[in-house]
Amino acid sequence: AAPLSRAPAPAPAKAPAAQSALAKGASALFGAGIVLGSLTLKLPQILLLLRTRSVEGLSLAGCYGEIPMCASFAIYHARLGYPLDTYAENLVITAQNLLIIAIYWVLKPPSAAHMLGVSTAGVLLHAVLWLLPARWQSLVAQAQPIAMLWGYLPQILLNARLGCTGSLSAVTTAARFAGCSIRLATTVLRIGDDPWLLATYGLAASLTAALLAQFALLPANCAAAS
């Protein structure tokens, strides 16, 4: 009788390590895409302000809040040695937010004392955050939800009070929502279980979703709303 042929051995399953490396590689590409996209994130908002030469409906308090909201993210990631592609967009967005504040000050100048006070407070705040020892950097992460509320809530409340979205850019807001949602996923894959970061990105996605809902429900023209 012919010898019994052996059944072919099953193909070995893919190693979890290889799958993890593939997922991290994909998330790194997404992260790089977010950084590249951030180069033009605020461009629609900047162009809208320059075209209309009006800041009506744009919250100056919210513009101020976006500076520590983004810059403290970058400081936290950098001080803990996280990969650059997981936070570089915050550096770019911070620079764009500074430009928006400068345009706001030109179009609707506050007092010199106000501008000096805000500038000094901003420099001191971020110097303190950078100089915090690494063992205390968790305090920066724990304060992120507060910074996030400061960056978004004034604009949401102003839109509700005026009954319009005014000079706020819908394109920029939609891009921010997409960026926050993607960054939530890349944080899980590239950094892991950092509950404060995950909670903050989740809060950011929720707040930008609220702004998008206002675009759907409220007119852009504040004169039409009054």
Short mmCIF file of C-alpha atoms in Angstrom, two decimals:
data_model
loop_
_atom_site.label_atom_id
_atom_site.label_comp_id
_atom_site.label_asym_id
_atom_site.label_seq_id
_atom_site.Cartn_x
_atom_site.Cartn_y
_atom_site.Cartn_z
CA ALA A 1 0.00 0.00 0.00
CA ALA A 2 1.17 3.51 -0.77
CA PRO A 3 2.29 5.43 2.30
CA LEU A 4 -0.23 7.84 3.68
CA SER A 5 0.60 11.39 2.63
CA ARG A 6 0.82 13.91 5.37
CA ALA A 7 -1.53 16.83 5.30
CA PRO A 8 0.33 20.07 4.64
CA ALA A 9 1.19 21.94 7.77
CA PRO A 10 -0.98 24.98 8.34
CA ALA A 11 0.66 28.29 7.46
CA PRO A 12 1.98 30.01 10.53
CA ALA A 13 -0.16 32.85 11.80
CA LYS A 14 1.21 36.32 11.38
CA ALA A 15 3.15 37.39 14.39
CA PRO A 16 1.36 39.91 16.58
CA ALA A 17 4.56 41.94 16.58
CA ALA A 18 4.42 42.28 12.79
CA GLN A 19 0.78 43.36 12.95
CA SER A 20 1.63 45.88 15.65
CA ALA A 21 4.51 47.26 13.58
CA LEU A 22 2.21 47.57 10.56
CA ALA A 23 -0.43 49.40 12.62
CA LYS A 24 2.16 51.75 14.07
CA GLY A 25 3.58 52.40 10.61
CA ALA A 26 0.13 53.25 9.27
CA SER A 27 -0.59 55.53 12.21
CA ALA A 28 2.76 57.25 11.64
CA LEU A 29 1.71 57.96 8.05
CA PHE A 30 -1.63 59.31 9.26
CA GLY A 31 0.24 61.44 11.80
CA ALA A 32 2.50 62.83 9.09
CA GLY A 33 -0.61 63.57 7.01
CA ILE A 34 -2.12 65.50 9.91
CA VAL A 35 1.08 67.54 10.26
CA LEU A 36 1.10 68.35 6.54
CA GLY A 37 -2.60 69.18 6.64
CA SER A 38 -2.05 71.50 9.59
CA LEU A 39 0.10 73.74 7.39
CA THR A 40 -3.10 75.03 5.80
CA LEU A 41 -5.57 74.30 8.62
CA LYS A 42 -6.12 77.93 9.59
CA LEU A 43 -5.60 79.33 6.08
CA PRO A 44 -9.37 79.55 5.31
CA GLN A 45 -9.88 81.44 8.61
CA ILE A 46 -6.98 83.79 7.88
CA LEU A 47 -8.16 84.46 4.32
CA LEU A 48 -11.73 85.06 5.51
CA LEU A 49 -10.55 87.69 8.00
CA LEU A 50 -8.37 89.40 5.39
CA ARG A 51 -11.12 89.32 2.76
CA THR A 52 -13.93 90.65 4.95
CA ARG A 53 -11.68 92.80 7.17
CA SER A 54 -14.12 91.98 9.96
CA VAL A 55 -13.80 89.98 13.17
CA GLU A 56 -17.53 90.07 13.91
CA GLY A 57 -18.60 86.80 15.48
CA LEU A 58 -15.03 85.64 16.18
CA SER A 59 -14.28 85.16 19.87
CA LEU A 60 -11.02 86.83 20.92
CA ALA A 61 -11.10 84.89 24.20
CA GLY A 62 -11.33 81.67 22.20
CA CYS A 63 -8.39 82.76 20.04
CA TYR A 64 -6.37 83.35 23.20
CA GLY A 65 -7.40 79.97 24.59
CA GLU A 66 -6.22 78.13 21.49
CA ILE A 67 -2.62 79.17 22.16
CA PRO A 68 -2.13 77.22 25.44
CA MET A 69 -4.51 74.54 24.14
CA CYS A 70 -2.11 73.70 21.28
CA ALA A 71 1.25 74.83 22.69
CA SER A 72 0.86 72.92 25.95
CA PHE A 73 0.12 69.77 23.92
CA ALA A 74 3.43 70.18 22.12
CA ILE A 75 5.29 70.90 25.37
CA TYR A 76 3.83 67.81 27.08
CA HIS A 77 4.70 65.50 24.18
CA ALA A 78 8.19 66.94 23.72
CA ARG A 79 9.13 66.80 27.41
CA LEU A 80 8.06 63.15 27.63
CA GLY A 81 9.95 62.22 24.46
CA TYR A 82 6.94 61.20 22.38
CA PRO A 83 7.48 60.91 18.58
CA LEU A 84 7.46 64.24 16.76
CA ASP A 85 4.76 63.11 14.33
CA THR A 86 2.33 62.74 17.27
CA TYR A 87 2.35 66.46 18.11
CA ALA A 88 4.11 68.57 15.44
CA GLU A 89 0.80 69.90 14.11
CA ASN A 90 0.27 71.68 17.42
CA LEU A 91 3.40 73.76 16.80
CA VAL A 92 2.15 74.71 13.34
CA ILE A 93 -1.37 75.53 14.58
CA THR A 94 0.04 77.63 17.42
CA ALA A 95 1.94 79.77 14.90
CA GLN A 96 -1.22 80.18 12.81
CA ASN A 97 -3.26 81.11 15.89
CA LEU A 98 -0.71 83.80 16.74
CA LEU A 99 -1.16 85.21 13.23
CA ILE A 100 -4.95 85.23 13.65
CA ILE A 101 -4.61 87.13 16.94
CA ALA A 102 -2.30 89.64 15.26
CA ILE A 103 -4.87 90.16 12.46
CA TYR A 104 -7.62 90.55 15.06
CA TRP A 105 -5.57 93.18 16.90
CA VAL A 106 -5.03 95.07 13.63
CA LEU A 107 -8.69 94.97 12.59
CA LYS A 108 -10.08 95.70 16.06
CA PRO A 109 -7.20 97.02 18.19
CA PRO A 110 -7.48 96.57 21.97
CA SER A 111 -5.55 98.86 24.31
CA ALA A 112 -1.76 98.73 24.40
CA ALA A 113 -1.93 97.61 28.03
CA HIS A 114 -4.20 94.71 27.03
CA MET A 115 -1.84 93.55 24.28
CA LEU A 116 1.22 93.85 26.53
CA GLY A 117 -0.49 92.00 29.38
CA VAL A 118 -1.71 89.15 27.18
CA SER A 119 1.69 88.77 25.48
CA THR A 120 3.59 88.76 28.79
CA ALA A 121 1.20 86.31 30.43
CA GLY A 122 1.44 83.97 27.44
CA VAL A 123 5.23 83.92 27.42
CA LEU A 124 5.43 83.34 31.19
CA LEU A 125 2.80 80.59 31.15
CA HIS A 126 4.53 78.55 28.47
CA ALA A 127 7.97 79.10 29.98
CA VAL A 128 6.68 77.64 33.26
CA LEU A 129 5.11 74.68 31.44
CA TRP A 130 8.37 73.93 29.63
CA LEU A 131 10.48 74.22 32.77
CA LEU A 132 8.29 71.86 34.81
CA PRO A 133 10.26 68.73 35.78
CA ALA A 134 9.31 65.61 33.82
CA ARG A 135 7.71 64.04 36.90
CA TRP A 136 5.23 66.94 37.01
CA GLN A 137 4.40 66.97 33.31
CA SER A 138 1.33 64.89 34.08
CA LEU A 139 -0.13 68.11 35.51
CA VAL A 140 0.04 69.61 32.01
CA ALA A 141 -1.94 66.68 30.62
CA GLN A 142 -4.48 66.91 33.42
CA ALA A 143 -5.00 70.60 32.66
CA GLN A 144 -5.60 69.91 28.97
CA PRO A 145 -9.39 69.58 29.26
CA ILE A 146 -9.48 73.03 30.89
CA ALA A 147 -7.38 74.50 28.07
CA MET A 148 -9.62 72.73 25.56
CA LEU A 149 -12.75 74.28 27.08
CA TRP A 150 -11.07 77.69 27.07
CA GLY A 151 -10.22 77.30 23.40
CA TYR A 152 -13.68 76.21 22.24
CA LEU A 153 -16.40 77.26 24.69
CA PRO A 154 -16.11 81.06 24.21
CA GLN A 155 -16.72 80.64 20.48
CA ILE A 156 -19.63 78.22 21.00
CA LEU A 157 -21.25 80.58 23.52
CA LEU A 158 -20.68 83.65 21.33
CA ASN A 159 -22.29 81.91 18.35
CA ALA A 160 -25.29 81.01 20.51
CA ARG A 161 -25.58 84.56 21.89
CA LEU A 162 -25.33 86.25 18.49
CA GLY A 163 -27.39 83.64 16.69
CA CYS A 164 -24.80 83.41 13.89
CA THR A 165 -21.34 82.05 13.12
CA GLY A 166 -19.97 85.35 11.80
CA SER A 167 -16.30 85.37 10.81
CA LEU A 168 -15.67 81.78 11.90
CA SER A 169 -14.57 79.54 9.02
CA ALA A 170 -16.60 76.38 8.44
CA VAL A 171 -13.76 74.83 6.40
CA THR A 172 -11.27 75.29 9.23
CA THR A 173 -13.73 73.91 11.79
CA ALA A 174 -14.46 70.81 9.68
CA ALA A 175 -10.74 70.20 9.19
CA ARG A 176 -10.18 70.50 12.94
CA PHE A 177 -12.89 67.93 13.62
CA ALA A 178 -11.30 65.50 11.16
CA GLY A 179 -7.86 66.10 12.64
CA CYS A 180 -9.02 65.54 16.22
CA SER A 181 -10.80 62.33 15.27
CA ILE A 182 -7.78 60.92 13.42
CA ARG A 183 -5.40 62.02 16.16
CA LEU A 184 -7.53 60.13 18.69
CA ALA A 185 -6.84 56.91 16.75
CA THR A 186 -3.14 57.60 16.14
CA THR A 187 -2.60 58.34 19.84
CA VAL A 188 -3.86 54.86 20.71
CA LEU A 189 -1.57 53.23 18.16
CA ARG A 190 1.57 55.36 18.52
CA ILE A 191 1.57 56.23 22.22
CA GLY A 192 -0.75 53.75 23.86
CA ASP A 193 -2.86 54.10 26.95
CA ASP A 194 -2.48 57.74 27.96
CA PRO A 195 -5.95 58.40 29.43
CA TRP A 196 -5.51 62.17 29.73
CA LEU A 197 -4.49 62.53 26.09
CA LEU A 198 -7.31 60.29 24.91
CA ALA A 199 -9.87 62.17 27.01
CA THR A 200 -8.59 65.51 25.67
CA TYR A 201 -8.73 64.48 22.02
CA GLY A 202 -12.19 63.04 22.60
CA LEU A 203 -13.31 66.31 24.18
CA ALA A 204 -11.81 68.29 21.27
CA ALA A 205 -13.69 66.16 18.74
CA SER A 206 -16.94 66.67 20.68
CA LEU A 207 -16.50 70.46 20.90
CA THR A 208 -15.66 70.84 17.22
CA ALA A 209 -18.71 68.70 16.44
CA ALA A 210 -20.77 71.21 18.44
CA LEU A 211 -19.34 74.05 16.33
CA LEU A 212 -20.16 72.15 13.14
CA ALA A 213 -23.74 71.72 14.39
CA GLN A 214 -23.93 75.50 14.86
CA PHE A 215 -22.87 75.99 11.25
CA ALA A 216 -25.77 73.77 10.21
CA LEU A 217 -28.28 75.55 12.46
CA LEU A 218 -27.19 79.21 12.42
CA PRO A 219 -26.69 81.71 9.59
CA ALA A 220 -23.21 83.01 8.84
CA ASN A 221 -24.41 86.59 8.45
CA CYS A 222 -24.81 88.19 11.85
CA ALA A 223 -26.84 91.06 10.36
CA ALA A 224 -29.40 88.56 9.11
CA ALA A 225 -29.61 87.00 12.57
CA SER A 226 -30.30 90.29 14.35
#
